[in-house]
Amino acid sequence: GEVLPWPVYMSLIPVIGGVSLASAKELSFTWLGFGAAMASNVGAAGRAVYSKKFIGSSIGQNMTPANTFSVLTILGMLMLIPVALLAESPQAAYAAFHKALERGGTTFVRHMLSSAFCYYMYNELAFLALGKLDPVSHAVVNTMRRVVIIMAAIVVFNTKISLLGGIGSGMAILGTLLYSLAKTKFKK
């Protein structure tokens, strides 16, 4: 793995602090939700680090970023099928699907399929970006994507933002700039 100079790592502090500040006054905050989000972040970071090792490697043929993502998606589905069957019986899932179908009709199916397609494409594009970036840069870009989505929601849905949330978002954006500048300056 690549080891970066300490100023590059230090530039991540404003990103982490800014996102923390922006989230601090969130009304729906719970420790369970926070723990689940952190577990998700650790899992996503681990996936990025290990996937980066295998993209273009000699394991398998034609392991491009898109193919690596496809293989991981299939393997993930195969590993989660037993978990899903333990959590909910096929009869209960079938009944819930038909109940949702009765309420929403073809609109429900169209929304479900378009949501699945968009989520798959988002993740495939993330893997294409991972193919071009190192895992830390990829994580910073992903963090900024979240800040941009929050900012877009504030503008589009006219959501009120607290002073602390605005300061935190600004800090996260500034931290991303600092990270980019530090990474460029200390590039080998």
PDB file of C-alpha atoms in Angstrom:
ATOM      1  CA  GLY A   1       0.000   0.000   0.000  1.00  0.00           C
ATOM      2  CA  GLU A   2       0.958   3.572  -0.624  1.00  0.00           C
ATOM      3  CA  VAL A   3       2.103   5.610   2.381  1.00  0.00           C
ATOM      4  CA  LEU A   4       1.535   9.342   2.057  1.00  0.00           C
ATOM      5  CA  PRO A   5       3.387  12.152   3.859  1.00  0.00           C
ATOM      6  CA  TRP A   6       1.820  13.326   7.136  1.00  0.00           C
ATOM      7  CA  PRO A   7       0.541  16.686   5.723  1.00  0.00           C
ATOM      8  CA  VAL A   8      -1.710  14.745   3.342  1.00  0.00           C
ATOM      9  CA  TYR A   9      -3.220  12.798   6.250  1.00  0.00           C
ATOM     10  CA  MET A  10      -3.534  15.966   8.348  1.00  0.00           C
ATOM     11  CA  SER A  11      -5.533  17.598   5.554  1.00  0.00           C
ATOM     12  CA  LEU A  12      -8.247  14.980   6.172  1.00  0.00           C
ATOM     13  CA  ILE A  13      -8.961  16.398   9.656  1.00  0.00           C
ATOM     14  CA  PRO A  14     -11.072  19.329   8.335  1.00  0.00           C
ATOM     15  CA  VAL A  15     -13.061  16.902   6.168  1.00  0.00           C
ATOM     16  CA  ILE A  16     -13.831  14.641   9.134  1.00  0.00           C
ATOM     17  CA  GLY A  17     -14.461  17.589  11.459  1.00  0.00           C
ATOM     18  CA  GLY A  18     -16.663  19.358   8.936  1.00  0.00           C
ATOM     19  CA  VAL A  19     -18.853  16.341   8.284  1.00  0.00           C
ATOM     20  CA  SER A  20     -19.093  15.772  12.050  1.00  0.00           C
ATOM     21  CA  LEU A  21     -20.138  19.391  12.663  1.00  0.00           C
ATOM     22  CA  ALA A  22     -22.653  19.305   9.820  1.00  0.00           C
ATOM     23  CA  SER A  23     -24.206  16.160  11.320  1.00  0.00           C
ATOM     24  CA  ALA A  24     -24.035  17.199  14.994  1.00  0.00           C
ATOM     25  CA  LYS A  25     -27.445  18.901  15.217  1.00  0.00           C
ATOM     26  CA  GLU A  26     -29.293  16.350  13.084  1.00  0.00           C
ATOM     27  CA  LEU A  27     -32.644  15.706  14.763  1.00  0.00           C
ATOM     28  CA  SER A  28     -32.768  12.059  13.755  1.00  0.00           C
ATOM     29  CA  PHE A  29     -29.343  11.238  15.257  1.00  0.00           C
ATOM     30  CA  THR A  30     -29.107   7.988  17.215  1.00  0.00           C
ATOM     31  CA  TRP A  31     -26.057   6.049  18.353  1.00  0.00           C
ATOM     32  CA  LEU A  32     -27.387   2.940  16.617  1.00  0.00           C
ATOM     33  CA  GLY A  33     -27.636   4.877  13.355  1.00  0.00           C
ATOM     34  CA  PHE A  34     -24.179   6.345  13.912  1.00  0.00           C
ATOM     35  CA  GLY A  35     -22.732   2.874  14.566  1.00  0.00           C
ATOM     36  CA  ALA A  36     -24.412   1.472  11.456  1.00  0.00           C
ATOM     37  CA  ALA A  37     -23.082   4.367   9.351  1.00  0.00           C
ATOM     38  CA  MET A  38     -19.557   3.851  10.693  1.00  0.00           C
ATOM     39  CA  ALA A  39     -19.761   0.106  10.011  1.00  0.00           C
ATOM     40  CA  SER A  40     -20.922   0.916   6.481  1.00  0.00           C
ATOM     41  CA  ASN A  41     -18.021   3.338   6.010  1.00  0.00           C
ATOM     42  CA  VAL A  42     -15.497   0.768   7.252  1.00  0.00           C
ATOM     43  CA  GLY A  43     -17.005  -1.853   4.937  1.00  0.00           C
ATOM     44  CA  ALA A  44     -16.961   0.501   1.949  1.00  0.00           C
ATOM     45  CA  ALA A  45     -13.371   1.535   2.664  1.00  0.00           C
ATOM     46  CA  GLY A  46     -12.321  -2.104   3.002  1.00  0.00           C
ATOM     47  CA  ARG A  47     -14.072  -2.967  -0.228  1.00  0.00           C
ATOM     48  CA  ALA A  48     -12.293  -0.092  -1.982  1.00  0.00           C
ATOM     49  CA  VAL A  49      -8.851  -1.067  -0.664  1.00  0.00           C
ATOM     50  CA  TYR A  50      -9.169  -4.753  -1.536  1.00  0.00           C
ATOM     51  CA  SER A  51     -10.909  -4.105  -4.848  1.00  0.00           C
ATOM     52  CA  LYS A  52      -8.128  -1.728  -5.861  1.00  0.00           C
ATOM     53  CA  LYS A  53      -5.641  -4.567  -5.274  1.00  0.00           C
ATOM     54  CA  PHE A  54      -7.520  -6.853  -7.675  1.00  0.00           C
ATOM     55  CA  ILE A  55      -8.424  -4.387 -10.440  1.00  0.00           C
ATOM     56  CA  GLY A  56      -6.161  -5.254 -13.344  1.00  0.00           C
ATOM     57  CA  SER A  57      -4.399  -8.021 -11.397  1.00  0.00           C
ATOM     58  CA  SER A  58      -3.526 -11.457 -12.673  1.00  0.00           C
ATOM     59  CA  ILE A  59      -6.397 -13.009 -10.704  1.00  0.00           C
ATOM     60  CA  GLY A  60      -8.919 -13.878 -13.382  1.00  0.00           C
ATOM     61  CA  GLN A  61      -9.064 -12.511 -16.886  1.00  0.00           C
ATOM     62  CA  ASN A  62     -10.083  -9.001 -17.906  1.00  0.00           C
ATOM     63  CA  MET A  63     -10.591  -7.764 -14.328  1.00  0.00           C
ATOM     64  CA  THR A  64     -11.426  -4.193 -15.292  1.00  0.00           C
ATOM     65  CA  PRO A  65     -13.120  -1.987 -12.679  1.00  0.00           C
ATOM     66  CA  ALA A  66     -16.554  -2.733 -14.186  1.00  0.00           C
ATOM     67  CA  ASN A  67     -15.917  -6.496 -14.273  1.00  0.00           C
ATOM     68  CA  THR A  68     -14.519  -6.462 -10.727  1.00  0.00           C
ATOM     69  CA  PHE A  69     -17.687  -4.718  -9.536  1.00  0.00           C
ATOM     70  CA  SER A  70     -19.884  -7.228 -11.396  1.00  0.00           C
ATOM     71  CA  VAL A  71     -18.047 -10.194  -9.861  1.00  0.00           C
ATOM     72  CA  LEU A  72     -18.270  -8.658  -6.371  1.00  0.00           C
ATOM     73  CA  THR A  73     -21.984  -7.976  -6.854  1.00  0.00           C
ATOM     74  CA  ILE A  74     -22.672 -11.578  -7.855  1.00  0.00           C
ATOM     75  CA  LEU A  75     -20.576 -12.950  -4.976  1.00  0.00           C
ATOM     76  CA  GLY A  76     -22.275 -10.588  -2.518  1.00  0.00           C
ATOM     77  CA  MET A  77     -25.711 -11.690  -3.725  1.00  0.00           C
ATOM     78  CA  LEU A  78     -24.786 -15.353  -3.352  1.00  0.00           C
ATOM     79  CA  MET A  79     -23.511 -14.751   0.194  1.00  0.00           C
ATOM     80  CA  LEU A  80     -26.607 -12.756   1.197  1.00  0.00           C
ATOM     81  CA  ILE A  81     -29.245 -15.173  -0.112  1.00  0.00           C
ATOM     82  CA  PRO A  82     -28.955 -17.478   2.954  1.00  0.00           C
ATOM     83  CA  VAL A  83     -29.039 -14.459   5.290  1.00  0.00           C
ATOM     84  CA  ALA A  84     -32.141 -13.110   3.543  1.00  0.00           C
ATOM     85  CA  LEU A  85     -33.849 -16.496   3.754  1.00  0.00           C
ATOM     86  CA  LEU A  86     -33.084 -16.690   7.484  1.00  0.00           C
ATOM     87  CA  ALA A  87     -34.383 -13.167   8.087  1.00  0.00           C
ATOM     88  CA  GLU A  88     -37.595 -13.589   6.098  1.00  0.00           C
ATOM     89  CA  SER A  89     -39.271 -16.601   4.592  1.00  0.00           C
ATOM     90  CA  PRO A  90     -39.887 -16.665   0.836  1.00  0.00           C
ATOM     91  CA  GLN A  91     -43.647 -16.763   1.536  1.00  0.00           C
ATOM     92  CA  ALA A  92     -43.472 -13.573   3.623  1.00  0.00           C
ATOM     93  CA  ALA A  93     -41.371 -11.813   0.964  1.00  0.00           C
ATOM     94  CA  TYR A  94     -43.809 -12.941  -1.758  1.00  0.00           C
ATOM     95  CA  ALA A  95     -46.794 -11.721   0.275  1.00  0.00           C
ATOM     96  CA  ALA A  96     -45.152  -8.346   0.976  1.00  0.00           C
ATOM     97  CA  PHE A  97     -44.252  -7.901  -2.697  1.00  0.00           C
ATOM     98  CA  HIS A  98     -47.819  -8.650  -3.801  1.00  0.00           C
ATOM     99  CA  LYS A  99     -49.248  -6.288  -1.173  1.00  0.00           C
ATOM    100  CA  ALA A 100     -46.957  -3.511  -2.433  1.00  0.00           C
ATOM    101  CA  LEU A 101     -47.890  -4.370  -6.015  1.00  0.00           C
ATOM    102  CA  GLU A 102     -51.606  -4.122  -5.179  1.00  0.00           C
ATOM    103  CA  ARG A 103     -51.106  -0.666  -3.669  1.00  0.00           C
ATOM    104  CA  GLY A 104     -48.722   0.738  -6.278  1.00  0.00           C
ATOM    105  CA  GLY A 105     -49.379  -1.346  -9.379  1.00  0.00           C
ATOM    106  CA  THR A 106     -46.980  -1.026 -12.277  1.00  0.00           C
ATOM    107  CA  THR A 107     -45.731   2.301 -10.898  1.00  0.00           C
ATOM    108  CA  PHE A 108     -44.277   0.403  -7.939  1.00  0.00           C
ATOM    109  CA  VAL A 109     -42.491  -2.074 -10.222  1.00  0.00           C
ATOM    110  CA  ARG A 110     -41.206   0.715 -12.484  1.00  0.00           C
ATOM    111  CA  HIS A 111     -39.863   2.671  -9.475  1.00  0.00           C
ATOM    112  CA  MET A 112     -38.313  -0.450  -7.957  1.00  0.00           C
ATOM    113  CA  LEU A 113     -36.540  -1.430 -11.193  1.00  0.00           C
ATOM    114  CA  SER A 114     -35.360   2.107 -11.983  1.00  0.00           C
ATOM    115  CA  SER A 115     -34.056   2.477  -8.423  1.00  0.00           C
ATOM    116  CA  ALA A 116     -32.160  -0.815  -8.716  1.00  0.00           C
ATOM    117  CA  PHE A 117     -30.725   0.192 -12.092  1.00  0.00           C
ATOM    118  CA  CYS A 118     -29.622   3.636 -10.861  1.00  0.00           C
ATOM    119  CA  TYR A 119     -28.026   2.169  -7.726  1.00  0.00           C
ATOM    120  CA  TYR A 120     -26.156  -0.427  -9.782  1.00  0.00           C
ATOM    121  CA  MET A 121     -24.926   2.223 -12.222  1.00  0.00           C
ATOM    122  CA  TYR A 122     -23.863   4.522  -9.366  1.00  0.00           C
ATOM    123  CA  ASN A 123     -21.786   1.721  -7.855  1.00  0.00           C
ATOM    124  CA  GLU A 124     -20.301   0.731 -11.199  1.00  0.00           C
ATOM    125  CA  LEU A 125     -19.277   4.353 -11.820  1.00  0.00           C
ATOM    126  CA  ALA A 126     -17.753   4.426  -8.327  1.00  0.00           C
ATOM    127  CA  PHE A 127     -15.646   1.401  -9.280  1.00  0.00           C
ATOM    128  CA  LEU A 128     -14.592   3.086 -12.513  1.00  0.00           C
ATOM    129  CA  ALA A 129     -13.488   6.084 -10.426  1.00  0.00           C
ATOM    130  CA  LEU A 130     -11.686   3.728  -8.029  1.00  0.00           C
ATOM    131  CA  GLY A 131      -9.786   2.362 -11.008  1.00  0.00           C
ATOM    132  CA  LYS A 132      -8.391   5.879 -11.589  1.00  0.00           C
ATOM    133  CA  LEU A 133      -7.873   6.960  -7.935  1.00  0.00           C
ATOM    134  CA  ASP A 134      -6.177   5.594  -4.859  1.00  0.00           C
ATOM    135  CA  PRO A 135      -8.545   4.407  -2.065  1.00  0.00           C
ATOM    136  CA  VAL A 136      -8.031   7.497   0.153  1.00  0.00           C
ATOM    137  CA  SER A 137      -8.788   9.914  -2.693  1.00  0.00           C
ATOM    138  CA  HIS A 138     -11.801   7.798  -3.585  1.00  0.00           C
ATOM    139  CA  ALA A 139     -13.065   8.038   0.015  1.00  0.00           C
ATOM    140  CA  VAL A 140     -12.589  11.822   0.036  1.00  0.00           C
ATOM    141  CA  VAL A 141     -14.474  12.152  -3.254  1.00  0.00           C
ATOM    142  CA  ASN A 142     -17.250   9.971  -1.840  1.00  0.00           C
ATOM    143  CA  THR A 143     -17.450  12.177   1.269  1.00  0.00           C
ATOM    144  CA  MET A 144     -17.679  15.279  -0.890  1.00  0.00           C
ATOM    145  CA  ARG A 145     -20.397  13.621  -2.959  1.00  0.00           C
ATOM    146  CA  ARG A 146     -22.452  13.376   0.221  1.00  0.00           C
ATOM    147  CA  VAL A 147     -21.860  17.036   1.074  1.00  0.00           C
ATOM    148  CA  VAL A 148     -22.873  18.058  -2.470  1.00  0.00           C
ATOM    149  CA  ILE A 149     -26.051  15.974  -2.204  1.00  0.00           C
ATOM    150  CA  ILE A 150     -26.898  17.656   1.112  1.00  0.00           C
ATOM    151  CA  MET A 151     -26.265  21.096  -0.398  1.00  0.00           C
ATOM    152  CA  ALA A 152     -28.392  20.251  -3.449  1.00  0.00           C
ATOM    153  CA  ALA A 153     -31.211  19.070  -1.156  1.00  0.00           C
ATOM    154  CA  ILE A 154     -30.992  22.343   0.769  1.00  0.00           C
ATOM    155  CA  VAL A 155     -31.363  24.342  -2.458  1.00  0.00           C
ATOM    156  CA  VAL A 156     -33.918  22.143  -4.247  1.00  0.00           C
ATOM    157  CA  PHE A 157     -36.154  21.356  -1.253  1.00  0.00           C
ATOM    158  CA  ASN A 158     -35.594  24.692   0.513  1.00  0.00           C
ATOM    159  CA  THR A 159     -34.383  22.890   3.627  1.00  0.00           C
ATOM    160  CA  LYS A 160     -33.268  25.078   6.507  1.00  0.00           C
ATOM    161  CA  ILE A 161     -29.637  24.625   7.536  1.00  0.00           C
ATOM    162  CA  SER A 162     -28.241  25.539  10.925  1.00  0.00           C
ATOM    163  CA  LEU A 163     -25.218  27.785  11.303  1.00  0.00           C
ATOM    164  CA  LEU A 164     -23.275  24.781  12.617  1.00  0.00           C
ATOM    165  CA  GLY A 165     -24.350  22.724   9.588  1.00  0.00           C
ATOM    166  CA  GLY A 166     -23.218  25.469   7.211  1.00  0.00           C
ATOM    167  CA  ILE A 167     -19.866  25.852   8.971  1.00  0.00           C
ATOM    168  CA  GLY A 168     -19.375  22.069   8.938  1.00  0.00           C
ATOM    169  CA  SER A 169     -20.190  21.790   5.242  1.00  0.00           C
ATOM    170  CA  GLY A 170     -17.816  24.646   4.469  1.00  0.00           C
ATOM    171  CA  MET A 171     -15.086  22.985   6.525  1.00  0.00           C
ATOM    172  CA  ALA A 172     -15.583  19.701   4.662  1.00  0.00           C
ATOM    173  CA  ILE A 173     -15.315  21.446   1.300  1.00  0.00           C
ATOM    174  CA  LEU A 174     -12.207  23.367   2.443  1.00  0.00           C
ATOM    175  CA  GLY A 175     -10.702  20.120   3.775  1.00  0.00           C
ATOM    176  CA  THR A 176     -11.236  18.465   0.413  1.00  0.00           C
ATOM    177  CA  LEU A 177      -9.424  21.343  -1.270  1.00  0.00           C
ATOM    178  CA  LEU A 178      -6.565  21.066   1.249  1.00  0.00           C
ATOM    179  CA  TYR A 179      -6.356  17.300   0.682  1.00  0.00           C
ATOM    180  CA  SER A 180      -6.200  17.787  -3.076  1.00  0.00           C
ATOM    181  CA  LEU A 181      -3.518  20.474  -2.781  1.00  0.00           C
ATOM    182  CA  ALA A 182      -1.451  18.415  -0.303  1.00  0.00           C
ATOM    183  CA  LYS A 183      -1.735  15.306  -2.434  1.00  0.00           C
ATOM    184  CA  THR A 184      -0.614  17.238  -5.521  1.00  0.00           C
ATOM    185  CA  LYS A 185       2.288  18.878  -3.681  1.00  0.00           C
ATOM    186  CA  PHE A 186       3.630  15.632  -2.223  1.00  0.00           C
ATOM    187  CA  LYS A 187       3.026  13.492  -5.321  1.00  0.00           C
ATOM    188  CA  LYS A 188       6.012  11.264  -6.041  1.00  0.00           C
TER     189      LYS A 188
END
